[in-house]
Amino acid sequence: MAFYKKSKQKINGLWYPIAVTVGKPVTTDEVADRLAMISTVSRADTYAVLKDLAGVLADYMAQGRTVKIDGLGTFYYTSNASKNGVANEKDVNASMITSVRVRFIPESHRSGSGRSMVRSLISDNIFWVELPPDAKTADPGQGGGGDSESPDEI
């Protein structure tokens, strides 16, 4: 089941449901345990691969490549440049890049009818439950929770 709270947006004064997470984020250990249960690979082997995954992704993306993992999605870099653009194309250089982010696009496929796209990480069986305003949600600073998308994108 997934959870939402009601949120009033300051920009337009309207109310929207926003997705929230509860509890602590799932750990690498928990993911490794679950993968080991549904495969023939040991927990230790699964854990070792998961721990090395970030470094492998970073290495490939540092080579200017995107990384597509079947059943999961695609990881790639985007960059932001300083607001002080330049008038000439020949004056553009890498020192103008001020930050880099990793972006992720979940894998998608067409639904059975072929009319809509289905994201692999979004379950067909999501059951939404409203949380009361005072319910504890995950601390976004700890890697969980928060809005899944802003109501302005709805």
JSON list of C-alpha atoms in Angstrom, two decimals:
[
{"chain": "A", "resi": 1, "resn": "MET", "atom": "CA", "xyz": [0.00, 0.00, 0.00]},
{"chain": "A", "resi": 2, "resn": "ALA", "atom": "CA", "xyz": [1.14, 3.55, -0.67]},
{"chain": "A", "resi": 3, "resn": "PHE", "atom": "CA", "xyz": [0.39, 6.61, 1.42]},
{"chain": "A", "resi": 4, "resn": "TYR", "atom": "CA", "xyz": [-0.63, 10.18, 0.72]},
{"chain": "A", "resi": 5, "resn": "LYS", "atom": "CA", "xyz": [-1.35, 13.33, 2.64]},
{"chain": "A", "resi": 6, "resn": "LYS", "atom": "CA", "xyz": [-3.42, 16.36, 1.72]},
{"chain": "A", "resi": 7, "resn": "SER", "atom": "CA", "xyz": [-1.31, 19.41, 0.93]},
{"chain": "A", "resi": 8, "resn": "LYS", "atom": "CA", "xyz": [-2.36, 23.00, 0.24]},
{"chain": "A", "resi": 9, "resn": "GLN", "atom": "CA", "xyz": [-0.11, 24.69, -2.30]},
{"chain": "A", "resi": 10, "resn": "LYS", "atom": "CA", "xyz": [1.00, 28.24, -1.55]},
{"chain": "A", "resi": 11, "resn": "ILE", "atom": "CA", "xyz": [1.23, 29.18, -5.23]},
{"chain": "A", "resi": 12, "resn": "ASN", "atom": "CA", "xyz": [-2.46, 28.67, -6.05]},
{"chain": "A", "resi": 13, "resn": "GLY", "atom": "CA", "xyz": [-4.16, 27.90, -2.72]},
{"chain": "A", "resi": 14, "resn": "LEU", "atom": "CA", "xyz": [-5.52, 24.58, -4.00]},
{"chain": "A", "resi": 15, "resn": "TRP", "atom": "CA", "xyz": [-5.33, 21.20, -2.27]},
{"chain": "A", "resi": 16, "resn": "TYR", "atom": "CA", "xyz": [-3.63, 18.13, -3.75]},
{"chain": "A", "resi": 17, "resn": "PRO", "atom": "CA", "xyz": [-2.77, 14.63, -2.58]},
{"chain": "A", "resi": 18, "resn": "ILE", "atom": "CA", "xyz": [0.99, 14.13, -2.29]},
{"chain": "A", "resi": 19, "resn": "ALA", "atom": "CA", "xyz": [2.69, 10.77, -1.98]},
{"chain": "A", "resi": 20, "resn": "VAL", "atom": "CA", "xyz": [4.66, 10.23, 1.24]},
{"chain": "A", "resi": 21, "resn": "THR", "atom": "CA", "xyz": [6.70, 7.37, 2.61]},
{"chain": "A", "resi": 22, "resn": "VAL", "atom": "CA", "xyz": [6.57, 5.99, 6.12]},
{"chain": "A", "resi": 23, "resn": "GLY", "atom": "CA", "xyz": [9.14, 4.44, 8.36]},
{"chain": "A", "resi": 24, "resn": "LYS", "atom": "CA", "xyz": [12.84, 4.14, 7.73]},
{"chain": "A", "resi": 25, "resn": "PRO", "atom": "CA", "xyz": [14.24, 3.65, 4.23]},
{"chain": "A", "resi": 26, "resn": "VAL", "atom": "CA", "xyz": [14.78, 0.03, 3.20]},
{"chain": "A", "resi": 27, "resn": "THR", "atom": "CA", "xyz": [18.46, -0.84, 3.69]},
{"chain": "A", "resi": 28, "resn": "THR", "atom": "CA", "xyz": [20.91, -2.57, 1.39]},
{"chain": "A", "resi": 29, "resn": "ASP", "atom": "CA", "xyz": [20.86, -5.52, 3.81]},
{"chain": "A", "resi": 30, "resn": "GLU", "atom": "CA", "xyz": [17.08, -5.85, 3.46]},
{"chain": "A", "resi": 31, "resn": "VAL", "atom": "CA", "xyz": [17.27, -5.70, -0.33]},
{"chain": "A", "resi": 32, "resn": "ALA", "atom": "CA", "xyz": [20.08, -8.28, -0.35]},
{"chain": "A", "resi": 33, "resn": "ASP", "atom": "CA", "xyz": [18.07, -10.58, 1.93]},
{"chain": "A", "resi": 34, "resn": "ARG", "atom": "CA", "xyz": [15.00, -10.31, -0.30]},
{"chain": "A", "resi": 35, "resn": "LEU", "atom": "CA", "xyz": [16.97, -10.92, -3.50]},
{"chain": "A", "resi": 36, "resn": "ALA", "atom": "CA", "xyz": [18.68, -13.93, -1.93]},
{"chain": "A", "resi": 37, "resn": "MET", "atom": "CA", "xyz": [15.29, -15.37, -0.94]},
{"chain": "A", "resi": 38, "resn": "ILE", "atom": "CA", "xyz": [13.97, -15.22, -4.52]},
{"chain": "A", "resi": 39, "resn": "SER", "atom": "CA", "xyz": [17.13, -16.37, -6.29]},
{"chain": "A", "resi": 40, "resn": "THR", "atom": "CA", "xyz": [19.87, -18.96, -6.06]},
{"chain": "A", "resi": 41, "resn": "VAL", "atom": "CA", "xyz": [22.43, -16.34, -5.02]},
{"chain": "A", "resi": 42, "resn": "SER", "atom": "CA", "xyz": [23.54, -16.07, -1.40]},
{"chain": "A", "resi": 43, "resn": "ARG", "atom": "CA", "xyz": [22.87, -13.00, 0.70]},
{"chain": "A", "resi": 44, "resn": "ALA", "atom": "CA", "xyz": [26.60, -12.25, 0.89]},
{"chain": "A", "resi": 45, "resn": "ASP", "atom": "CA", "xyz": [26.99, -12.39, -2.88]},
{"chain": "A", "resi": 46, "resn": "THR", "atom": "CA", "xyz": [23.91, -10.24, -3.44]},
{"chain": "A", "resi": 47, "resn": "TYR", "atom": "CA", "xyz": [25.08, -7.70, -0.86]},
{"chain": "A", "resi": 48, "resn": "ALA", "atom": "CA", "xyz": [28.54, -7.49, -2.45]},
{"chain": "A", "resi": 49, "resn": "VAL", "atom": "CA", "xyz": [27.06, -6.80, -5.88]},
{"chain": "A", "resi": 50, "resn": "LEU", "atom": "CA", "xyz": [24.66, -4.17, -4.54]},
{"chain": "A", "resi": 51, "resn": "LYS", "atom": "CA", "xyz": [27.47, -2.39, -2.67]},
{"chain": "A", "resi": 52, "resn": "ASP", "atom": "CA", "xyz": [29.57, -2.22, -5.85]},
{"chain": "A", "resi": 53, "resn": "LEU", "atom": "CA", "xyz": [26.70, -1.14, -8.13]},
{"chain": "A", "resi": 54, "resn": "ALA", "atom": "CA", "xyz": [26.99, 2.60, -7.39]},
{"chain": "A", "resi": 55, "resn": "GLY", "atom": "CA", "xyz": [30.70, 2.66, -8.21]},
{"chain": "A", "resi": 56, "resn": "VAL", "atom": "CA", "xyz": [30.17, 0.78, -11.46]},
{"chain": "A", "resi": 57, "resn": "LEU", "atom": "CA", "xyz": [27.35, 3.14, -12.50]},
{"chain": "A", "resi": 58, "resn": "ALA", "atom": "CA", "xyz": [29.52, 6.17, -11.65]},
{"chain": "A", "resi": 59, "resn": "ASP", "atom": "CA", "xyz": [32.45, 4.82, -13.67]},
{"chain": "A", "resi": 60, "resn": "TYR", "atom": "CA", "xyz": [30.34, 4.26, -16.79]},
{"chain": "A", "resi": 61, "resn": "MET", "atom": "CA", "xyz": [28.57, 7.61, -16.50]},
{"chain": "A", "resi": 62, "resn": "ALA", "atom": "CA", "xyz": [31.94, 9.37, -16.00]},
{"chain": "A", "resi": 63, "resn": "GLN", "atom": "CA", "xyz": [32.81, 7.96, -19.44]},
{"chain": "A", "resi": 64, "resn": "GLY", "atom": "CA", "xyz": [29.85, 9.89, -20.86]},
{"chain": "A", "resi": 65, "resn": "ARG", "atom": "CA", "xyz": [27.57, 6.88, -21.11]},
{"chain": "A", "resi": 66, "resn": "THR", "atom": "CA", "xyz": [24.06, 6.23, -19.87]},
{"chain": "A", "resi": 67, "resn": "VAL", "atom": "CA", "xyz": [23.45, 3.01, -17.97]},
{"chain": "A", "resi": 68, "resn": "LYS", "atom": "CA", "xyz": [20.30, 1.00, -18.68]},
{"chain": "A", "resi": 69, "resn": "ILE", "atom": "CA", "xyz": [19.48, -1.86, -16.32]},
{"chain": "A", "resi": 70, "resn": "ASP", "atom": "CA", "xyz": [16.78, -4.15, -17.69]},
{"chain": "A", "resi": 71, "resn": "GLY", "atom": "CA", "xyz": [13.69, -4.18, -15.52]},
{"chain": "A", "resi": 72, "resn": "LEU", "atom": "CA", "xyz": [14.85, -1.13, -13.60]},
{"chain": "A", "resi": 73, "resn": "GLY", "atom": "CA", "xyz": [15.58, 1.83, -15.85]},
{"chain": "A", "resi": 74, "resn": "THR", "atom": "CA", "xyz": [18.20, 4.22, -17.15]},
{"chain": "A", "resi": 75, "resn": "PHE", "atom": "CA", "xyz": [20.66, 6.39, -15.22]},
{"chain": "A", "resi": 76, "resn": "TYR", "atom": "CA", "xyz": [22.36, 9.44, -16.76]},
{"chain": "A", "resi": 77, "resn": "TYR", "atom": "CA", "xyz": [24.02, 12.74, -15.89]},
{"chain": "A", "resi": 78, "resn": "THR", "atom": "CA", "xyz": [22.62, 16.24, -16.34]},
{"chain": "A", "resi": 79, "resn": "SER", "atom": "CA", "xyz": [24.50, 19.43, -15.61]},
{"chain": "A", "resi": 80, "resn": "ASN", "atom": "CA", "xyz": [23.72, 23.00, -14.66]},
{"chain": "A", "resi": 81, "resn": "ALA", "atom": "CA", "xyz": [25.76, 25.92, -15.90]},
{"chain": "A", "resi": 82, "resn": "SER", "atom": "CA", "xyz": [26.46, 29.29, -14.37]},
{"chain": "A", "resi": 83, "resn": "LYS", "atom": "CA", "xyz": [23.80, 31.89, -15.07]},
{"chain": "A", "resi": 84, "resn": "ASN", "atom": "CA", "xyz": [26.36, 34.06, -16.76]},
{"chain": "A", "resi": 85, "resn": "GLY", "atom": "CA", "xyz": [26.12, 32.66, -20.27]},
{"chain": "A", "resi": 86, "resn": "VAL", "atom": "CA", "xyz": [28.47, 33.78, -23.01]},
{"chain": "A", "resi": 87, "resn": "ALA", "atom": "CA", "xyz": [27.72, 35.45, -26.33]},
{"chain": "A", "resi": 88, "resn": "ASN", "atom": "CA", "xyz": [30.03, 33.29, -28.45]},
{"chain": "A", "resi": 89, "resn": "GLU", "atom": "CA", "xyz": [29.82, 29.52, -28.86]},
{"chain": "A", "resi": 90, "resn": "LYS", "atom": "CA", "xyz": [33.63, 29.27, -28.86]},
{"chain": "A", "resi": 91, "resn": "ASP", "atom": "CA", "xyz": [33.69, 30.75, -25.34]},
{"chain": "A", "resi": 92, "resn": "VAL", "atom": "CA", "xyz": [31.65, 27.88, -23.86]},
{"chain": "A", "resi": 93, "resn": "ASN", "atom": "CA", "xyz": [33.79, 25.54, -21.72]},
{"chain": "A", "resi": 94, "resn": "ALA", "atom": "CA", "xyz": [33.52, 22.97, -18.96]},
{"chain": "A", "resi": 95, "resn": "SER", "atom": "CA", "xyz": [34.43, 25.48, -16.23]},
{"chain": "A", "resi": 96, "resn": "MET", "atom": "CA", "xyz": [30.94, 26.96, -16.69]},
{"chain": "A", "resi": 97, "resn": "ILE", "atom": "CA", "xyz": [29.37, 23.76, -15.29]},
{"chain": "A", "resi": 98, "resn": "THR", "atom": "CA", "xyz": [28.40, 24.44, -11.69]},
{"chain": "A", "resi": 99, "resn": "SER", "atom": "CA", "xyz": [26.71, 21.17, -10.69]},
{"chain": "A", "resi": 100, "resn": "VAL", "atom": "CA", "xyz": [26.00, 17.65, -11.88]},
{"chain": "A", "resi": 101, "resn": "ARG", "atom": "CA", "xyz": [23.03, 15.45, -11.04]},
{"chain": "A", "resi": 102, "resn": "VAL", "atom": "CA", "xyz": [22.22, 11.83, -11.65]},
{"chain": "A", "resi": 103, "resn": "ARG", "atom": "CA", "xyz": [18.85, 11.38, -13.29]},
{"chain": "A", "resi": 104, "resn": "PHE", "atom": "CA", "xyz": [16.81, 8.21, -13.47]},
{"chain": "A", "resi": 105, "resn": "ILE", "atom": "CA", "xyz": [14.06, 7.15, -15.86]},
{"chain": "A", "resi": 106, "resn": "PRO", "atom": "CA", "xyz": [12.23, 3.99, -14.78]},
{"chain": "A", "resi": 107, "resn": "GLU", "atom": "CA", "xyz": [11.90, 1.35, -17.48]},
{"chain": "A", "resi": 108, "resn": "SER", "atom": "CA", "xyz": [8.53, 1.43, -19.19]},
{"chain": "A", "resi": 109, "resn": "HIS", "atom": "CA", "xyz": [6.52, -0.70, -21.57]},
{"chain": "A", "resi": 110, "resn": "ARG", "atom": "CA", "xyz": [3.15, -0.48, -23.25]},
{"chain": "A", "resi": 111, "resn": "SER", "atom": "CA", "xyz": [0.14, -1.83, -21.40]},
{"chain": "A", "resi": 112, "resn": "GLY", "atom": "CA", "xyz": [-1.70, -4.88, -22.74]},
{"chain": "A", "resi": 113, "resn": "SER", "atom": "CA", "xyz": [-4.02, -2.64, -24.76]},
{"chain": "A", "resi": 114, "resn": "GLY", "atom": "CA", "xyz": [-1.03, -0.71, -26.10]},
{"chain": "A", "resi": 115, "resn": "ARG", "atom": "CA", "xyz": [-2.70, 2.59, -25.26]},
{"chain": "A", "resi": 116, "resn": "SER", "atom": "CA", "xyz": [-0.64, 3.64, -22.27]},
{"chain": "A", "resi": 117, "resn": "MET", "atom": "CA", "xyz": [2.87, 3.34, -20.89]},
{"chain": "A", "resi": 118, "resn": "VAL", "atom": "CA", "xyz": [3.51, 1.38, -17.70]},
{"chain": "A", "resi": 119, "resn": "ARG", "atom": "CA", "xyz": [6.59, 2.08, -15.53]},
{"chain": "A", "resi": 120, "resn": "SER", "atom": "CA", "xyz": [8.30, -1.05, -14.19]},
{"chain": "A", "resi": 121, "resn": "LEU", "atom": "CA", "xyz": [8.78, 0.38, -10.69]},
{"chain": "A", "resi": 122, "resn": "ILE", "atom": "CA", "xyz": [5.12, 1.31, -10.31]},
{"chain": "A", "resi": 123, "resn": "SER", "atom": "CA", "xyz": [3.06, -1.64, -9.17]},
{"chain": "A", "resi": 124, "resn": "ASP", "atom": "CA", "xyz": [-0.25, -2.41, -10.85]},
{"chain": "A", "resi": 125, "resn": "ASN", "atom": "CA", "xyz": [-1.62, -3.05, -7.36]},
{"chain": "A", "resi": 126, "resn": "ILE", "atom": "CA", "xyz": [-1.05, 0.28, -5.62]},
{"chain": "A", "resi": 127, "resn": "PHE", "atom": "CA", "xyz": [-3.64, 0.82, -2.92]},
{"chain": "A", "resi": 128, "resn": "TRP", "atom": "CA", "xyz": [-3.60, 4.43, -1.66]},
{"chain": "A", "resi": 129, "resn": "VAL", "atom": "CA", "xyz": [-4.30, 5.15, 2.02]},
{"chain": "A", "resi": 130, "resn": "GLU", "atom": "CA", "xyz": [-4.65, 8.65, 3.43]},
{"chain": "A", "resi": 131, "resn": "LEU", "atom": "CA", "xyz": [-2.41, 9.42, 6.38]},
{"chain": "A", "resi": 132, "resn": "PRO", "atom": "CA", "xyz": [-3.68, 11.85, 9.01]},
{"chain": "A", "resi": 133, "resn": "PRO", "atom": "CA", "xyz": [-1.90, 15.22, 9.05]},
{"chain": "A", "resi": 134, "resn": "ASP", "atom": "CA", "xyz": [-0.01, 14.37, 12.26]},
{"chain": "A", "resi": 135, "resn": "ALA", "atom": "CA", "xyz": [1.25, 10.96, 11.05]},
{"chain": "A", "resi": 136, "resn": "LYS", "atom": "CA", "xyz": [4.99, 10.37, 11.12]},
{"chain": "A", "resi": 137, "resn": "THR", "atom": "CA", "xyz": [6.54, 10.10, 7.68]},
{"chain": "A", "resi": 138, "resn": "ALA", "atom": "CA", "xyz": [10.07, 9.27, 6.63]},
{"chain": "A", "resi": 139, "resn": "ASP", "atom": "CA", "xyz": [12.65, 12.02, 6.97]},
{"chain": "A", "resi": 140, "resn": "PRO", "atom": "CA", "xyz": [13.50, 13.06, 3.39]},
{"chain": "A", "resi": 141, "resn": "GLY", "atom": "CA", "xyz": [17.03, 13.85, 4.56]},
{"chain": "A", "resi": 142, "resn": "GLN", "atom": "CA", "xyz": [17.52, 10.17, 5.26]},
{"chain": "A", "resi": 143, "resn": "GLY", "atom": "CA", "xyz": [16.84, 9.07, 1.69]},
{"chain": "A", "resi": 144, "resn": "GLY", "atom": "CA", "xyz": [13.12, 8.39, 1.99]},
{"chain": "A", "resi": 145, "resn": "GLY", "atom": "CA", "xyz": [9.87, 10.20, 1.77]},
{"chain": "A", "resi": 146, "resn": "GLY", "atom": "CA", "xyz": [8.62, 13.49, 0.64]},
{"chain": "A", "resi": 147, "resn": "ASP", "atom": "CA", "xyz": [6.67, 14.34, -2.46]},
{"chain": "A", "resi": 148, "resn": "SER", "atom": "CA", "xyz": [6.94, 11.89, -5.31]},
{"chain": "A", "resi": 149, "resn": "GLU", "atom": "CA", "xyz": [6.01, 14.67, -7.67]},
{"chain": "A", "resi": 150, "resn": "SER", "atom": "CA", "xyz": [4.99, 18.20, -7.11]},
{"chain": "A", "resi": 151, "resn": "PRO", "atom": "CA", "xyz": [1.32, 19.02, -7.50]},
{"chain": "A", "resi": 152, "resn": "ASP", "atom": "CA", "xyz": [2.36, 21.56, -10.14]},
{"chain": "A", "resi": 153, "resn": "GLU", "atom": "CA", "xyz": [3.30, 18.57, -12.30]},
{"chain": "A", "resi": 154, "resn": "ILE", "atom": "CA", "xyz": [-0.07, 16.87, -11.87]}
]
